[in-house]
Coordinates of N, CA and C and ligand atoms in Angstrom, one line a residue:
M1 N 0.8 -1.2 0.0 CA 0.0 0.0 0.0 C 0.9 1.3 0.0
E2 N 0.6 2.1 -0.8 CA 1.2 3.4 -0.9 C 0.8 4.3 0.2
I3 N 1.9 4.9 0.9 CA 1.5 5.7 2.1 C 1.5 7.2 1.5
T4 N 0.3 7.7 1.6 CA 0.1 9.2 1.1 C -0.1 10.0 2.2
N5 N -0.4 11.3 2.0 CA -0.5 12.2 3.1 C -2.1 12.5 3.4
V6 N -2.9 11.5 3.0 CA -4.2 11.5 3.1 C -4.6 10.6 4.4
C7 N -5.1 11.2 5.4 CA -5.5 10.4 6.6 C -6.4 9.3 6.3
P8 N -6.0 8.0 6.7 CA -6.8 6.8 6.4 C -8.1 6.9 7.4
Y9 N -8.1 7.6 8.3 CA -9.3 7.7 9.2 C -10.3 8.7 8.8
C10 N -9.9 9.9 8.6 CA -10.9 11.0 8.2 C -10.8 11.5 6.8
G11 N -9.6 11.0 6.2 CA -9.5 11.5 4.7 C -9.0 12.9 4.5
K12 N -8.7 13.6 5.5 CA -8.2 14.9 5.5 C -6.6 14.8 5.2
E13 N -6.2 15.9 4.8 CA -4.6 16.0 4.5 C -3.8 16.0 5.8
M14 N -2.8 15.0 5.8 CA -2.0 15.0 7.0 C -0.7 15.9 6.8
H15 N -0.3 16.4 7.9 CA 1.0 17.2 7.9 C 2.2 16.3 7.7
E16 N 3.2 16.7 6.9 CA 4.2 16.0 6.8 C 5.3 16.4 7.8
G17 N 6.0 15.4 8.3 CA 7.0 15.8 9.4 C 8.0 14.5 9.7
A18 N 8.4 14.5 10.9 CA 9.3 13.5 11.3 C 9.4 13.4 12.7
L19 N 9.8 12.2 13.2 CA 10.1 12.0 14.6 C 11.6 11.9 14.7
P20 N 12.2 12.9 15.4 CA 13.6 12.8 15.6 C 14.1 11.8 16.5
A21 N 15.3 11.2 16.1 CA 16.0 10.2 17.0 C 17.2 10.9 17.5
Y22 N 17.3 11.3 18.8 CA 18.4 11.9 19.3 C 19.6 11.1 19.9
K23 N 19.2 9.9 20.4 CA 20.2 9.2 21.0 C 20.1 7.7 20.6
Y24 N 19.0 7.2 20.4 CA 18.9 5.8 19.9 C 18.0 5.7 18.7
A25 N 18.1 4.7 17.9 CA 17.2 4.5 16.8 C 15.7 4.3 17.3
L26 N 14.8 4.9 16.5 CA 13.4 4.8 17.0 C 13.0 3.4 16.6
R27 N 12.2 2.8 17.5 CA 11.7 1.4 17.4 C 10.3 1.3 17.8
W28 N 9.6 0.6 17.0 CA 8.2 0.2 17.4 C 8.4 -1.3 18.1
C29 N 7.8 -1.3 19.3 CA 7.9 -2.7 19.9 C 6.4 -3.3 20.1
P30 N 6.3 -4.6 19.8 CA 4.9 -5.2 20.0 C 4.7 -5.4 21.5
S31 N 3.5 -5.3 22.0 CA 3.1 -5.6 23.3 C 3.2 -7.1 23.7
D32 N 3.5 -7.3 24.9 CA 3.6 -8.6 25.4 C 2.3 -9.0 26.1
E33 N 2.2 -10.2 26.7 CA 1.0 -10.6 27.4 C 0.8 -9.9 28.7
R34 N 2.0 -9.5 29.3 CA 2.0 -8.9 30.6 C 1.7 -7.5 30.5
G35 N 1.3 -6.8 29.4 CA 1.0 -5.4 29.3 C 2.4 -4.6 29.1
G36 N 3.6 -5.3 28.9 CA 4.7 -4.6 28.7 C 5.0 -4.6 27.2
I37 N 6.3 -4.4 26.8 CA 6.6 -4.5 25.3 C 7.7 -5.4 25.2
E38 N 7.8 -6.0 23.9 CA 8.8 -6.9 23.6 C 9.8 -6.2 22.8
E39 N 11.0 -5.8 23.5 CA 11.9 -5.0 22.8 C 12.8 -5.8 21.8
E40 N 12.9 -7.2 22.0 CA 13.7 -8.0 21.1 C 13.0 -8.1 19.7
K41 N 11.6 -7.9 19.7 CA 10.9 -8.1 18.5 C 10.6 -6.7 17.9
S42 N 11.4 -5.7 18.1 CA 11.1 -4.3 17.7 C 11.3 -4.1 16.2
V43 N 10.7 -3.2 15.7 CA 10.7 -2.9 14.2 C 11.5 -1.4 14.2
R44 N 12.6 -1.4 13.5 CA 13.2 -0.1 13.5 C 12.6 1.0 12.5
L45 N 12.5 2.1 13.0 CA 11.9 3.2 12.3 C 12.9 4.3 11.8
S46 N 14.0 4.4 12.3 CA 14.9 5.3 11.9 C 16.3 4.6 11.9
G47 N 17.3 5.2 11.4 CA 18.6 4.9 11.6 C 19.1 5.1 12.8
M48 N 20.4 4.7 13.1 CA 21.1 5.0 14.4 C 21.7 6.4 14.4
P49 N 21.4 7.2 15.3 CA 21.9 8.4 15.5 C 23.3 8.3 16.0
V50 N 24.4 8.6 15.2 CA 25.8 8.4 15.7 C 26.3 9.7 15.9
I51 N 26.6 10.5 15.0 CA 27.1 11.8 15.2 C 26.0 12.9 15.0
E52 N 25.2 12.8 13.9 CA 24.1 13.7 13.7 C 22.8 12.9 14.2
S53 N 21.9 13.7 14.5 CA 20.6 13.1 14.9 C 19.9 12.7 13.6
V54 N 19.2 11.6 13.5 CA 18.4 11.0 12.5 C 16.9 11.2 12.8
Y55 N 16.2 11.0 11.8 CA 14.6 11.0 12.1 C 13.9 10.0 11.3
A56 N 12.7 9.7 11.7 CA 11.8 8.8 10.9 C 10.7 9.7 10.3
P57 N 10.6 9.8 9.1 CA 9.6 10.6 8.4 C 8.1 10.1 8.8
A58 N 7.3 11.0 9.1 CA 6.0 10.7 9.7 C 5.0 11.7 9.2
H59 N 3.6 11.2 9.1 CA 2.5 12.1 8.9 C 1.7 12.2 10.1
Y60 N 1.2 13.5 10.2 CA 0.4 13.8 11.4 C -1.0 14.3 11.0
C61 N -2.0 13.7 11.5 CA -3.3 14.2 11.3 C -3.8 15.0 12.6
E62 N -4.0 16.3 12.3 CA -4.4 17.2 13.5 C -5.8 16.8 14.0
S63 N -6.8 16.5 13.1 CA -8.0 16.2 13.6 C -8.2 14.9 14.3
C64 N -7.4 13.9 13.8 CA -7.6 12.5 14.5 C -6.5 12.4 15.6
R65 N -5.7 13.4 15.6 CA -4.5 13.3 16.6 C -3.8 12.0 16.5
V66 N -3.3 11.7 15.3 CA -2.6 10.3 15.1 C -1.5 10.7 14.2
V67 N -0.3 10.0 14.4 CA 0.8 10.0 13.7 C 1.0 8.7 13.0
I68 N 1.4 8.7 11.7 CA 1.7 7.6 10.9 C 3.0 7.5 10.5
V69 N 3.7 6.5 10.8 CA 5.2 6.4 10.6 C 5.3 5.2 9.7
P70 N 5.7 5.4 8.4 CA 6.0 4.3 7.6 C 7.3 3.6 8.0
V71 N 7.4 2.3 7.9 CA 8.6 1.6 8.3 C 9.6 1.6 7.1
P72 N 10.6 2.3 7.3 CA 11.6 2.4 6.1 C 12.5 1.1 6.1
E73 N 13.1 1.0 4.9 CA 13.9 -0.1 4.6 C 15.3 0.2 5.2
I74 N 15.5 -0.2 6.5 CA 16.9 0.1 7.1 C 17.8 -1.1 7.1
E75 N 18.9 -1.0 6.6 CA 19.7 -2.2 6.7 C 20.5 -2.0 8.0
T76 N 20.4 -3.1 8.8 CA 21.1 -3.2 10.2 C 22.5 -3.5 9.8
F77 N 23.2 -3.3 10.9 CA 24.6 -3.8 10.8 C 24.8 -5.3 10.6
S78 N 23.9 -6.1 11.2 CA 24.0 -7.5 11.0 C 23.5 -7.8 9.6
D79 N 22.5 -7.2 9.0 CA 22.1 -7.3 7.6 C 23.3 -7.2 6.7
K80 N 24.0 -6.1 6.9 CA 25.1 -5.8 6.1 C 26.3 -6.8 6.2
A81 N 26.5 -7.2 7.4 CA 27.5 -8.1 7.8 C 27.1 -9.5 7.0
G82 N 25.8 -9.9 7.3 CA 25.3 -11.1 6.6 C 25.6 -11.1 5.1
K83 N 25.2 -9.9 4.5 CA 25.4 -9.9 3.0 C 26.8 -9.9 2.6
W84 N 27.6 -9.3 3.4 CA 29.1 -9.3 3.0 C 29.7 -10.6 3.2
L85 N 29.2 -11.5 4.2 CA 29.6 -12.8 4.6 C 29.2 -13.7 3.4
D86 N 27.9 -13.6 3.0 CA 27.4 -14.4 1.9 C 28.2 -14.2 0.6
K87 N 28.5 -12.9 0.3 CA 29.2 -12.6 -0.9 C 30.7 -13.2 -0.8
T88 N 31.3 -13.0 0.3 CA 32.7 -13.4 0.5 C 32.7 -14.9 0.5
L89 N 31.9 -15.6 1.3 CA 32.0 -17.1 1.4 C 31.6 -17.6 0.0
G90 N 30.6 -17.0 -0.7 CA 30.1 -17.4 -1.9 C 31.2 -17.5 -2.9
S91 N 32.0 -16.4 -3.0 CA 33.1 -16.3 -4.0 C 34.2 -17.2 -3.6
L92 N 34.4 -17.4 -2.3 CA 35.5 -18.3 -1.8 C 35.0 -19.8 -2.2
G93 N 33.8 -20.0 -2.1 CA 33.2 -21.4 -2.4 C 33.5 -21.7 -4.0
D94 N 33.2 -20.7 -4.7 CA 33.5 -20.7 -6.2 C 34.9 -21.0 -6.5
R95 N 35.7 -20.3 -5.9 CA 37.2 -20.5 -6.1 C 37.6 -21.9 -5.7
I96 N 37.1 -22.4 -4.6 CA 37.5 -23.8 -4.2 C 37.0 -24.7 -5.2
D97 N 35.8 -24.6 -5.7 CA 35.2 -25.5 -6.7 C 36.1 -25.4 -8.0
R98 N 36.4 -24.2 -8.4 CA 37.3 -24.1 -9.6 C 38.6 -24.8 -9.4
A99 N 39.3 -24.6 -8.2 CA 40.5 -25.2 -8.0 C 40.4 -26.6 -8.1
A100 N 39.3 -27.3 -7.5 CA 39.2 -28.6 -7.5 C 39.0 -29.2 -8.9
E101 N 38.3 -28.5 -9.7 CA 38.0 -28.7 -11.2 C 39.4 -28.8 -11.9
R102 N 40.1 -27.8 -11.6 CA 41.4 -27.7 -12.3 C 42.3 -28.9 -12.0
R103 N 42.4 -29.2 -10.7 CA 43.1 -30.5 -10.3 C 42.6 -31.7 -11.1
E104 N 41.3 -31.8 -11.2 CA 40.9 -33.1 -11.8 C 41.3 -33.0 -13.3
E105 N 41.2 -31.8 -13.9 CA 41.6 -31.8 -15.2 C 43.1 -32.0 -15.5
E106 N 43.9 -31.6 -14.6 CA 45.3 -31.8 -14.6 C 45.6 -33.3 -14.4
K107 N 45.0 -33.9 -13.5 CA 45.1 -35.3 -13.2 C 44.8 -36.0 -14.6
A108 N 43.7 -35.8 -15.1 CA 43.3 -36.5 -16.4 C 44.3 -36.3 -17.5
A109 N 44.8 -35.0 -17.6 CA 45.8 -34.8 -18.6 C 47.2 -35.5 -18.4
R110 N 47.5 -35.6 -17.1 CA 48.7 -36.4 -16.8 C 48.5 -37.9 -17.0
E111 N 47.3 -38.3 -16.8 CA 47.1 -39.8 -17.1 C 47.2 -40.1 -18.6
R112 N 46.5 -39.2 -19.3 CA 46.6 -39.3 -20.8 C 48.0 -39.4 -21.2
E113 N 48.9 -38.4 -20.8 CA 50.2 -38.3 -21.1 C 51.0 -39.5 -20.8
E114 N 50.7 -40.1 -19.5 CA 51.4 -41.3 -19.2 C 51.1 -42.4 -20.1
K115 N 49.9 -42.4 -20.5 CA 49.5 -43.6 -21.4 C 50.2 -43.5 -22.8
W116 N 50.3 -42.2 -23.2 CA 51.1 -42.0 -24.5 C 52.4 -42.3 -24.4
N117 N 53.1 -42.0 -23.3 CA 54.5 -42.2 -23.1 C 54.9 -43.7 -22.9
K118 N 53.9 -44.5 -22.6 CA 54.2 -46.0 -22.5 C 54.4 -46.6 -23.8
D119 N 55.3 -47.4 -23.8 CA 55.6 -48.2 -25.1 C 54.3 -49.0 -25.5
P120 N 53.8 -48.7 -26.7 CA 52.6 -49.4 -27.0 C 52.8 -50.9 -27.2
W121 N 54.1 -51.3 -27.4 CA 54.3 -52.8 -27.6 C 54.5 -53.6 -26.3
E122 N 54.8 -52.8 -25.3 CA 55.0 -53.3 -23.9 C 53.7 -53.5 -23.3
V123 N 53.2 -54.8 -23.2 CA 52.0 -55.1 -22.6 C 52.1 -55.9 -21.2
Ligands
ZN201 ZN1 -7.5 12.2 10.3

C-alpha cells in the first residue's frame, strides 16, 4: 500500500514531518501478554543516530490526533555483515570449486600423457 498524506481515518490531508531520534534509533515494539513491550521483536523506524541526529519521516493528522510512521527499509549492521559474509563465502566457495576442477583436469591430462609415453608394444 502506498502511504500518502491523506489520513486513512478521516480522509483529510496530513501534515508531513518527522520523529527525531536523538540518542537511539526509533523502534516500534509489540506488546507482550503482561502489558509490557517486547523489545527484542522491535521494528526499526529510523537509522542509528551516531554523530548527527536522524529522524523517521511521519505524517500527522491534526483532527484525528494520530501520527503515521511508515517503516523504512533500514539495513542493520547484521544485515550488512550477513550480506558481506554471503558474498565473501560465496566467491570463496566458487574459487574452491574451480581449484578442484582444475586439479581433476590436470590429473586427467597427466594420465593421458602417461598412457602416450608408455611403449605401445610393451603389454
Ligand atoms: Zn485524520
